Amino acid sequence: IFFLSFSIFFVNNVVVSVLFLILLFICTSILFIILGLEYLGFLIFIIYVGAICILFLFVIMLLDIREIELQNK
């Protein structure tokens, strides 16, 4: 979990950063399920991964961040 949280900030590509964020939320929900908090684990998975992170990916791909990054370099 620590590796994923640090890799979100230190990776250069924004899409890869959001994918690491999705993986972090999946690992967190699996951790809650293992600890016996199934409701909270599924709630985190459905709300954060299913809605918020997919919205982040949609907005990033809609804005075409890679083209903006290439123009700045």
PDB file of N, CA, C and O in Angstrom:
ATOM      1  N   ILE A   1       0.835  -1.188   0.000  1.00  0.00           N
ATOM      2  CA  ILE A   1       0.000   0.000   0.000  1.00  0.00           C
ATOM      3  C   ILE A   1       0.880   1.252   0.000  1.00  0.00           C
ATOM      4  O   ILE A   1       0.537   2.241  -0.638  1.00  0.00           O
ATOM      5  N   PHE A   2       2.019   1.196   0.705  1.00  0.00           N
ATOM      6  CA  PHE A   2       2.908   2.354   0.719  1.00  0.00           C
ATOM      7  C   PHE A   2       3.510   2.616  -0.657  1.00  0.00           C
ATOM      8  O   PHE A   2       3.638   3.762  -1.084  1.00  0.00           O
ATOM      9  N   PHE A   3       3.881   1.542  -1.357  1.00  0.00           N
ATOM     10  CA  PHE A   3       4.434   1.705  -2.698  1.00  0.00           C
ATOM     11  C   PHE A   3       3.426   2.349  -3.635  1.00  0.00           C
ATOM     12  O   PHE A   3       3.775   3.237  -4.417  1.00  0.00           O
ATOM     13  N   LEU A   4       2.176   1.920  -3.552  1.00  0.00           N
ATOM     14  CA  LEU A   4       1.146   2.484  -4.427  1.00  0.00           C
ATOM     15  C   LEU A   4       0.881   3.947  -4.107  1.00  0.00           C
ATOM     16  O   LEU A   4       0.705   4.766  -5.013  1.00  0.00           O
ATOM     17  N   SER A   5       0.871   4.277  -2.829  1.00  0.00           N
ATOM     18  CA  SER A   5       0.597   5.673  -2.471  1.00  0.00           C
ATOM     19  C   SER A   5       1.735   6.597  -2.891  1.00  0.00           C
ATOM     20  O   SER A   5       1.490   7.736  -3.301  1.00  0.00           O
ATOM     21  N   PHE A   6       2.970   6.141  -2.829  1.00  0.00           N
ATOM     22  CA  PHE A   6       4.075   6.970  -3.285  1.00  0.00           C
ATOM     23  C   PHE A   6       4.157   7.027  -4.809  1.00  0.00           C
ATOM     24  O   PHE A   6       4.531   8.044  -5.378  1.00  0.00           O
ATOM     25  N   SER A   7       3.802   5.934  -5.468  1.00  0.00           N
ATOM     26  CA  SER A   7       3.888   5.914  -6.924  1.00  0.00           C
ATOM     27  C   SER A   7       2.823   6.787  -7.576  1.00  0.00           C
ATOM     28  O   SER A   7       2.999   7.218  -8.710  1.00  0.00           O
ATOM     29  N   ILE A   8       1.741   7.078  -6.866  1.00  0.00           N
ATOM     30  CA  ILE A   8       0.717   7.976  -7.408  1.00  0.00           C
ATOM     31  C   ILE A   8       1.321   9.363  -7.642  1.00  0.00           C
ATOM     32  O   ILE A   8       1.053  10.007  -8.650  1.00  0.00           O
ATOM     33  N   PHE A   9       2.173   9.813  -6.734  1.00  0.00           N
ATOM     34  CA  PHE A   9       2.718  11.161  -6.827  1.00  0.00           C
ATOM     35  C   PHE A   9       3.984  11.253  -7.658  1.00  0.00           C
ATOM     36  O   PHE A   9       4.273  12.305  -8.221  1.00  0.00           O
ATOM     37  N   PHE A  10       4.754  10.175  -7.740  1.00  0.00           N
ATOM     38  CA  PHE A  10       6.056  10.264  -8.387  1.00  0.00           C
ATOM     39  C   PHE A  10       6.096   9.746  -9.817  1.00  0.00           C
ATOM     40  O   PHE A  10       7.151   9.766 -10.433  1.00  0.00           O
ATOM     41  N   VAL A  11       4.975   9.298 -10.334  1.00  0.00           N
ATOM     42  CA  VAL A  11       4.946   8.831 -11.717  1.00  0.00           C
ATOM     43  C   VAL A  11       4.692  10.040 -12.623  1.00  0.00           C
ATOM     44  O   VAL A  11       4.035  11.000 -12.226  1.00  0.00           O
ATOM     45  N   ASN A  12       5.257  10.036 -13.822  1.00  0.00           N
ATOM     46  CA  ASN A  12       5.164  11.203 -14.699  1.00  0.00           C
ATOM     47  C   ASN A  12       3.869  11.255 -15.502  1.00  0.00           C
ATOM     48  O   ASN A  12       3.408  12.331 -15.848  1.00  0.00           O
ATOM     49  N   ASN A  13       3.295  10.128 -15.806  1.00  0.00           N
ATOM     50  CA  ASN A  13       2.085  10.078 -16.622  1.00  0.00           C
ATOM     51  C   ASN A  13       0.853  10.148 -15.720  1.00  0.00           C
ATOM     52  O   ASN A  13       0.758   9.442 -14.719  1.00  0.00           O
ATOM     53  N   VAL A  14      -0.097  10.985 -16.094  1.00  0.00           N
ATOM     54  CA  VAL A  14      -1.285  11.188 -15.263  1.00  0.00           C
ATOM     55  C   VAL A  14      -2.213   9.982 -15.311  1.00  0.00           C
ATOM     56  O   VAL A  14      -2.803   9.599 -14.290  1.00  0.00           O
ATOM     57  N   VAL A  15      -2.334   9.347 -16.460  1.00  0.00           N
ATOM     58  CA  VAL A  15      -3.213   8.185 -16.592  1.00  0.00           C
ATOM     59  C   VAL A  15      -2.689   7.031 -15.750  1.00  0.00           C
ATOM     60  O   VAL A  15      -3.457   6.339 -15.072  1.00  0.00           O
ATOM     61  N   VAL A  16      -1.398   6.829 -15.744  1.00  0.00           N
ATOM     62  CA  VAL A  16      -0.795   5.778 -14.929  1.00  0.00           C
ATOM     63  C   VAL A  16      -0.981   6.085 -13.446  1.00  0.00           C
ATOM     64  O   VAL A  16      -1.208   5.185 -12.636  1.00  0.00           O
ATOM     65  N   SER A  17      -0.928   7.356 -13.100  1.00  0.00           N
ATOM     66  CA  SER A  17      -1.159   7.755 -11.715  1.00  0.00           C
ATOM     67  C   SER A  17      -2.573   7.411 -11.267  1.00  0.00           C
ATOM     68  O   SER A  17      -2.783   6.926 -10.152  1.00  0.00           O
ATOM     69  N   VAL A  18      -3.557   7.635 -12.116  1.00  0.00           N
ATOM     70  CA  VAL A  18      -4.938   7.275 -11.775  1.00  0.00           C
ATOM     71  C   VAL A  18      -5.101   5.760 -11.708  1.00  0.00           C
ATOM     72  O   VAL A  18      -5.834   5.247 -10.864  1.00  0.00           O
ATOM     73  N   LEU A  19      -4.396   5.036 -12.552  1.00  0.00           N
ATOM     74  CA  LEU A  19      -4.457   3.571 -12.480  1.00  0.00           C
ATOM     75  C   LEU A  19      -3.850   3.062 -11.177  1.00  0.00           C
ATOM     76  O   LEU A  19      -4.360   2.098 -10.590  1.00  0.00           O
ATOM     77  N   PHE A  20      -2.772   3.687 -10.714  1.00  0.00           N
ATOM     78  CA  PHE A  20      -2.228   3.341  -9.403  1.00  0.00           C
ATOM     79  C   PHE A  20      -3.209   3.677  -8.291  1.00  0.00           C
ATOM     80  O   PHE A  20      -3.315   2.954  -7.306  1.00  0.00           O
ATOM     81  N   LEU A  21      -3.952   4.770  -8.442  1.00  0.00           N
ATOM     82  CA  LEU A  21      -4.967   5.138  -7.455  1.00  0.00           C
ATOM     83  C   LEU A  21      -6.083   4.102  -7.409  1.00  0.00           C
ATOM     84  O   LEU A  21      -6.551   3.729  -6.331  1.00  0.00           O
ATOM     85  N   ILE A  22      -6.496   3.606  -8.577  1.00  0.00           N
ATOM     86  CA  ILE A  22      -7.509   2.549  -8.631  1.00  0.00           C
ATOM     87  C   ILE A  22      -6.998   1.294  -7.944  1.00  0.00           C
ATOM     88  O   ILE A  22      -7.712   0.663  -7.162  1.00  0.00           O
ATOM     89  N   LEU A  23      -5.750   0.935  -8.211  1.00  0.00           N
ATOM     90  CA  LEU A  23      -5.164  -0.243  -7.577  1.00  0.00           C
ATOM     91  C   LEU A  23      -5.054  -0.078  -6.070  1.00  0.00           C
ATOM     92  O   LEU A  23      -5.275  -1.023  -5.307  1.00  0.00           O
ATOM     93  N   LEU A  24      -4.751   1.135  -5.615  1.00  0.00           N
ATOM     94  CA  LEU A  24      -4.690   1.416  -4.185  1.00  0.00           C
ATOM     95  C   LEU A  24      -6.059   1.254  -3.532  1.00  0.00           C
ATOM     96  O   LEU A  24      -6.184   0.662  -2.463  1.00  0.00           O
ATOM     97  N   PHE A  25      -7.105   1.750  -4.171  1.00  0.00           N
ATOM     98  CA  PHE A  25      -8.450   1.592  -3.618  1.00  0.00           C
ATOM     99  C   PHE A  25      -8.879   0.126  -3.599  1.00  0.00           C
ATOM    100  O   PHE A  25      -9.549  -0.318  -2.667  1.00  0.00           O
ATOM    101  N   ILE A  26      -8.487  -0.638  -4.620  1.00  0.00           N
ATOM    102  CA  ILE A  26      -8.818  -2.068  -4.639  1.00  0.00           C
ATOM    103  C   ILE A  26      -8.104  -2.786  -3.499  1.00  0.00           C
ATOM    104  O   ILE A  26      -8.704  -3.611  -2.801  1.00  0.00           O
ATOM    105  N   CYS A  27      -6.821  -2.471  -3.286  1.00  0.00           N
ATOM    106  CA  CYS A  27      -6.079  -3.102  -2.185  1.00  0.00           C
ATOM    107  C   CYS A  27      -6.651  -2.718  -0.831  1.00  0.00           C
ATOM    108  O   CYS A  27      -6.718  -3.548   0.078  1.00  0.00           O
ATOM    109  N   THR A  28      -7.089  -1.468  -0.697  1.00  0.00           N
ATOM    110  CA  THR A  28      -7.690  -1.031   0.558  1.00  0.00           C
ATOM    111  C   THR A  28      -9.002  -1.744   0.817  1.00  0.00           C
ATOM    112  O   THR A  28      -9.283  -2.180   1.943  1.00  0.00           O
ATOM    113  N   SER A  29      -9.816  -1.916  -0.212  1.00  0.00           N
ATOM    114  CA  SER A  29     -11.083  -2.622  -0.018  1.00  0.00           C
ATOM    115  C   SER A  29     -10.857  -4.101   0.281  1.00  0.00           C
ATOM    116  O   SER A  29     -11.568  -4.683   1.108  1.00  0.00           O
ATOM    117  N   ILE A  30      -9.845  -4.704  -0.329  1.00  0.00           N
ATOM    118  CA  ILE A  30      -9.518  -6.102  -0.012  1.00  0.00           C
ATOM    119  C   ILE A  30      -9.037  -6.223   1.431  1.00  0.00           C
ATOM    120  O   ILE A  30      -9.386  -7.171   2.139  1.00  0.00           O
ATOM    121  N   LEU A  31      -8.264  -5.236   1.898  1.00  0.00           N
ATOM    122  CA  LEU A  31      -7.804  -5.234   3.282  1.00  0.00           C
ATOM    123  C   LEU A  31      -8.981  -5.153   4.258  1.00  0.00           C
ATOM    124  O   LEU A  31      -9.015  -5.866   5.261  1.00  0.00           O
ATOM    125  N   PHE A  32      -9.959  -4.307   3.959  1.00  0.00           N
ATOM    126  CA  PHE A  32     -11.141  -4.223   4.815  1.00  0.00           C
ATOM    127  C   PHE A  32     -11.945  -5.513   4.796  1.00  0.00           C
ATOM    128  O   PHE A  32     -12.491  -5.925   5.824  1.00  0.00           O
ATOM    129  N   ILE A  33     -12.027  -6.166   3.645  1.00  0.00           N
ATOM    130  CA  ILE A  33     -12.757  -7.439   3.559  1.00  0.00           C
ATOM    131  C   ILE A  33     -12.049  -8.508   4.377  1.00  0.00           C
ATOM    132  O   ILE A  33     -12.688  -9.302   5.071  1.00  0.00           O
ATOM    133  N   ILE A  34     -10.714  -8.535   4.323  1.00  0.00           N
ATOM    134  CA  ILE A  34      -9.948  -9.504   5.106  1.00  0.00           C
ATOM    135  C   ILE A  34     -10.129  -9.255   6.603  1.00  0.00           C
ATOM    136  O   ILE A  34     -10.198 -10.196   7.401  1.00  0.00           O
ATOM    137  N   LEU A  35     -10.226  -7.990   7.004  1.00  0.00           N
ATOM    138  CA  LEU A  35     -10.399  -7.664   8.410  1.00  0.00           C
ATOM    139  C   LEU A  35     -11.812  -7.932   8.923  1.00  0.00           C
ATOM    140  O   LEU A  35     -12.076  -7.798  10.114  1.00  0.00           O
ATOM    141  N   GLY A  36     -12.714  -8.318   8.051  1.00  0.00           N
ATOM    142  CA  GLY A  36     -14.065  -8.657   8.457  1.00  0.00           C
ATOM    143  C   GLY A  36     -15.069  -7.539   8.278  1.00  0.00           C
ATOM    144  O   GLY A  36     -16.214  -7.659   8.689  1.00  0.00           O
ATOM    145  N   LEU A  37     -14.652  -6.438   7.662  1.00  0.00           N
ATOM    146  CA  LEU A  37     -15.552  -5.325   7.406  1.00  0.00           C
ATOM    147  C   LEU A  37     -15.993  -5.364   5.945  1.00  0.00           C
ATOM    148  O   LEU A  37     -15.620  -4.518   5.134  1.00  0.00           O
ATOM    149  N   GLU A  38     -16.803  -6.374   5.621  1.00  0.00           N
ATOM    150  CA  GLU A  38     -17.185  -6.599   4.234  1.00  0.00           C
ATOM    151  C   GLU A  38     -17.973  -5.428   3.661  1.00  0.00           C
ATOM    152  O   GLU A  38     -17.779  -5.036   2.512  1.00  0.00           O
ATOM    153  N   TYR A  39     -18.885  -4.870   4.467  1.00  0.00           N
ATOM    154  CA  TYR A  39     -19.712  -3.771   3.979  1.00  0.00           C
ATOM    155  C   TYR A  39     -18.858  -2.567   3.605  1.00  0.00           C
ATOM    156  O   TYR A  39     -19.043  -1.977   2.537  1.00  0.00           O
ATOM    157  N   LEU A  40     -17.909  -2.213   4.450  1.00  0.00           N
ATOM    158  CA  LEU A  40     -17.039  -1.073   4.171  1.00  0.00           C
ATOM    159  C   LEU A  40     -16.126  -1.346   2.976  1.00  0.00           C
ATOM    160  O   LEU A  40     -15.868  -0.465   2.159  1.00  0.00           O
ATOM    161  N   GLY A  41     -15.645  -2.584   2.861  1.00  0.00           N
ATOM    162  CA  GLY A  41     -14.803  -2.946   1.722  1.00  0.00           C
ATOM    163  C   GLY A  41     -15.529  -2.849   0.402  1.00  0.00           C
ATOM    164  O   GLY A  41     -15.014  -2.294  -0.569  1.00  0.00           O
ATOM    165  N   PHE A  42     -16.753  -3.367   0.350  1.00  0.00           N
ATOM    166  CA  PHE A  42     -17.529  -3.282  -0.880  1.00  0.00           C
ATOM    167  C   PHE A  42     -17.980  -1.857  -1.159  1.00  0.00           C
ATOM    168  O   PHE A  42     -18.074  -1.437  -2.312  1.00  0.00           O
ATOM    169  N   LEU A  43     -18.236  -1.092  -0.103  1.00  0.00           N
ATOM    170  CA  LEU A  43     -18.634   0.300  -0.267  1.00  0.00           C
ATOM    171  C   LEU A  43     -17.490   1.117  -0.870  1.00  0.00           C
ATOM    172  O   LEU A  43     -17.706   1.915  -1.791  1.00  0.00           O
ATOM    173  N   ILE A  44     -16.275   0.907  -0.382  1.00  0.00           N
ATOM    174  CA  ILE A  44     -15.106   1.600  -0.946  1.00  0.00           C
ATOM    175  C   ILE A  44     -14.895   1.189  -2.394  1.00  0.00           C
ATOM    176  O   ILE A  44     -14.618   2.026  -3.257  1.00  0.00           O
ATOM    177  N   PHE A  45     -15.055  -0.095  -2.664  1.00  0.00           N
ATOM    178  CA  PHE A  45     -14.846  -0.565  -4.032  1.00  0.00           C
ATOM    179  C   PHE A  45     -15.870   0.027  -4.984  1.00  0.00           C
ATOM    180  O   PHE A  45     -15.522   0.499  -6.064  1.00  0.00           O
ATOM    181  N   ILE A  46     -17.128   0.031  -4.598  1.00  0.00           N
ATOM    182  CA  ILE A  46     -18.175   0.510  -5.501  1.00  0.00           C
ATOM    183  C   ILE A  46     -18.110   2.025  -5.663  1.00  0.00           C
ATOM    184  O   ILE A  46     -18.184   2.542  -6.782  1.00  0.00           O
ATOM    185  N   ILE A  47     -17.944   2.752  -4.558  1.00  0.00           N
ATOM    186  CA  ILE A  47     -17.981   4.215  -4.647  1.00  0.00           C
ATOM    187  C   ILE A  47     -16.696   4.769  -5.242  1.00  0.00           C
ATOM    188  O   ILE A  47     -16.729   5.536  -6.202  1.00  0.00           O
ATOM    189  N   TYR A  48     -15.553   4.390  -4.692  1.00  0.00           N
ATOM    190  CA  TYR A  48     -14.313   5.010  -5.137  1.00  0.00           C
ATOM    191  C   TYR A  48     -13.828   4.470  -6.470  1.00  0.00           C
ATOM    192  O   TYR A  48     -13.497   5.231  -7.365  1.00  0.00           O
ATOM    193  N   VAL A  49     -13.774   3.162  -6.600  1.00  0.00           N
ATOM    194  CA  VAL A  49     -13.266   2.597  -7.844  1.00  0.00           C
ATOM    195  C   VAL A  49     -14.313   2.687  -8.936  1.00  0.00           C
ATOM    196  O   VAL A  49     -14.020   3.074 -10.068  1.00  0.00           O
ATOM    197  N   GLY A  50     -15.539   2.384  -8.597  1.00  0.00           N
ATOM    198  CA  GLY A  50     -16.581   2.341  -9.617  1.00  0.00           C
ATOM    199  C   GLY A  50     -17.059   3.680 -10.089  1.00  0.00           C
ATOM    200  O   GLY A  50     -17.539   3.811 -11.203  1.00  0.00           O
ATOM    201  N   ALA A  51     -16.940   4.698  -9.282  1.00  0.00           N
ATOM    202  CA  ALA A  51     -17.488   5.989  -9.682  1.00  0.00           C
ATOM    203  C   ALA A  51     -16.418   7.063  -9.797  1.00  0.00           C
ATOM    204  O   ALA A  51     -16.231   7.653 -10.857  1.00  0.00           O
ATOM    205  N   ILE A  52     -15.705   7.309  -8.732  1.00  0.00           N
ATOM    206  CA  ILE A  52     -14.802   8.469  -8.703  1.00  0.00           C
ATOM    207  C   ILE A  52     -13.584   8.272  -9.600  1.00  0.00           C
ATOM    208  O   ILE A  52     -13.243   9.135 -10.404  1.00  0.00           O
ATOM    209  N   CYS A  53     -12.932   7.118  -9.516  1.00  0.00           N
ATOM    210  CA  CYS A  53     -11.728   6.906 -10.325  1.00  0.00           C
ATOM    211  C   CYS A  53     -12.044   6.777 -11.807  1.00  0.00           C
ATOM    212  O   CYS A  53     -11.278   7.243 -12.648  1.00  0.00           O
ATOM    213  N   ILE A  54     -13.162   6.176 -12.135  1.00  0.00           N
ATOM    214  CA  ILE A  54     -13.552   6.095 -13.539  1.00  0.00           C
ATOM    215  C   ILE A  54     -13.880   7.488 -14.065  1.00  0.00           C
ATOM    216  O   ILE A  54     -13.570   7.825 -15.211  1.00  0.00           O
ATOM    217  N   LEU A  55     -14.468   8.332 -13.223  1.00  0.00           N
ATOM    218  CA  LEU A  55     -14.708   9.724 -13.613  1.00  0.00           C
ATOM    219  C   LEU A  55     -13.390  10.459 -13.826  1.00  0.00           C
ATOM    220  O   LEU A  55     -13.253  11.225 -14.792  1.00  0.00           O
ATOM    221  N   PHE A  56     -12.402  10.243 -12.961  1.00  0.00           N
ATOM    222  CA  PHE A  56     -11.078  10.852 -13.146  1.00  0.00           C
ATOM    223  C   PHE A  56     -10.465  10.424 -14.477  1.00  0.00           C
ATOM    224  O   PHE A  56      -9.939  11.251 -15.213  1.00  0.00           O
ATOM    225  N   LEU A  57     -10.524   9.117 -14.780  1.00  0.00           N
ATOM    226  CA  LEU A  57      -9.974   8.632 -16.043  1.00  0.00           C
ATOM    227  C   LEU A  57     -10.691   9.237 -17.230  1.00  0.00           C
ATOM    228  O   LEU A  57     -10.069   9.611 -18.230  1.00  0.00           O
ATOM    229  N   PHE A  58     -12.002   9.352 -17.151  1.00  0.00           N
ATOM    230  CA  PHE A  58     -12.771   9.919 -18.250  1.00  0.00           C
ATOM    231  C   PHE A  58     -12.382  11.374 -18.485  1.00  0.00           C
ATOM    232  O   PHE A  58     -12.186  11.800 -19.622  1.00  0.00           O
ATOM    233  N   VAL A  59     -12.253  12.151 -17.426  1.00  0.00           N
ATOM    234  CA  VAL A  59     -11.902  13.564 -17.570  1.00  0.00           C
ATOM    235  C   VAL A  59     -10.482  13.721 -18.092  1.00  0.00           C
ATOM    236  O   VAL A  59     -10.222  14.567 -18.961  1.00  0.00           O
ATOM    237  N   ILE A  60      -9.554  12.919 -17.612  1.00  0.00           N
ATOM    238  CA  ILE A  60      -8.169  13.013 -18.076  1.00  0.00           C
ATOM    239  C   ILE A  60      -8.064  12.653 -19.549  1.00  0.00           C
ATOM    240  O   ILE A  60      -7.397  13.336 -20.322  1.00  0.00           O
ATOM    241  N   MET A  61      -8.756  11.602 -19.958  1.00  0.00           N
ATOM    242  CA  MET A  61      -8.698  11.226 -21.363  1.00  0.00           C
ATOM    243  C   MET A  61      -9.480  12.204 -22.238  1.00  0.00           C
ATOM    244  O   MET A  61      -9.159  12.381 -23.411  1.00  0.00           O
ATOM    245  N   LEU A  62     -10.493  12.843 -21.681  1.00  0.00           N
ATOM    246  CA  LEU A  62     -11.240  13.843 -22.428  1.00  0.00           C
ATOM    247  C   LEU A  62     -10.405  15.100 -22.639  1.00  0.00           C
ATOM    248  O   LEU A  62     -10.457  15.719 -23.703  1.00  0.00           O
ATOM    249  N   LEU A  63      -9.613  15.489 -21.646  1.00  0.00           N
ATOM    250  CA  LEU A  63      -8.782  16.683 -21.760  1.00  0.00           C
ATOM    251  C   LEU A  63      -7.516  16.446 -22.575  1.00  0.00           C
ATOM    252  O   LEU A  63      -6.867  17.403 -22.985  1.00  0.00           O
ATOM    253  N   ASP A  64      -7.141  15.198 -22.783  1.00  0.00           N
ATOM    254  CA  ASP A  64      -5.929  14.831 -23.532  1.00  0.00           C
ATOM    255  C   ASP A  64      -4.697  15.494 -22.924  1.00  0.00           C
ATOM    256  O   ASP A  64      -4.039  16.331 -23.522  1.00  0.00           O
ATOM    257  N   ILE A  65      -4.378  15.098 -21.703  1.00  0.00           N
ATOM    258  CA  ILE A  65      -3.279  15.674 -20.922  1.00  0.00           C
ATOM    259  C   ILE A  65      -1.929  15.423 -21.587  1.00  0.00           C
ATOM    260  O   ILE A  65      -1.035  16.250 -21.515  1.00  0.00           O
ATOM    261  N   ARG A  66      -1.769  14.307 -22.271  1.00  0.00           N
ATOM    262  CA  ARG A  66      -0.472  13.987 -22.880  1.00  0.00           C
ATOM    263  C   ARG A  66      -0.077  15.037 -23.907  1.00  0.00           C
ATOM    264  O   ARG A  66       1.080  15.400 -24.017  1.00  0.00           O
ATOM    265  N   GLU A  67      -1.031  15.537 -24.656  1.00  0.00           N
ATOM    266  CA  GLU A  67      -0.727  16.554 -25.651  1.00  0.00           C
ATOM    267  C   GLU A  67      -0.294  17.853 -24.979  1.00  0.00           C
ATOM    268  O   GLU A  67       0.628  18.521 -25.435  1.00  0.00           O
ATOM    269  N   ILE A  68      -0.906  18.198 -23.874  1.00  0.00           N
ATOM    270  CA  ILE A  68      -0.535  19.410 -23.135  1.00  0.00           C
ATOM    271  C   ILE A  68       0.857  19.250 -22.533  1.00  0.00           C
ATOM    272  O   ILE A  68       1.665  20.184 -22.556  1.00  0.00           O
ATOM    273  N   GLU A  69       1.177  18.051 -22.021  1.00  0.00           N
ATOM    274  CA  GLU A  69       2.500  17.815 -21.443  1.00  0.00           C
ATOM    275  C   GLU A  69       3.587  17.890 -22.505  1.00  0.00           C
ATOM    276  O   GLU A  69       4.667  18.400 -22.256  1.00  0.00           O
ATOM    277  N   LEU A  70       3.317  17.402 -23.719  1.00  0.00           N
ATOM    278  CA  LEU A  70       4.318  17.442 -24.784  1.00  0.00           C
ATOM    279  C   LEU A  70       4.562  18.861 -25.260  1.00  0.00           C
ATOM    280  O   LEU A  70       5.672  19.211 -25.631  1.00  0.00           O
ATOM    281  N   GLN A  71       3.539  19.696 -25.232  1.00  0.00           N
ATOM    282  CA  GLN A  71       3.723  21.088 -25.664  1.00  0.00           C
ATOM    283  C   GLN A  71       4.542  21.872 -24.656  1.00  0.00           C
ATOM    284  O   GLN A  71       5.264  22.793 -25.027  1.00  0.00           O
ATOM    285  N   ASN A  72       4.470  21.510 -23.393  1.00  0.00           N
ATOM    286  CA  ASN A  72       5.228  22.220 -22.350  1.00  0.00           C
ATOM    287  C   ASN A  72       6.708  21.866 -22.361  1.00  0.00           C
ATOM    288  O   ASN A  72       7.523  22.627 -21.884  1.00  0.00           O
ATOM    289  N   LYS A  73       7.077  20.708 -22.885  1.00  0.00           N
ATOM    290  CA  LYS A  73       8.488  20.282 -22.877  1.00  0.00           C
ATOM    291  C   LYS A  73       9.262  20.837 -23.999  1.00  0.00           C
ATOM    292  O   LYS A  73       9.281  21.478 -24.782  1.00  0.00           O
TER     293      LYS A  73
END
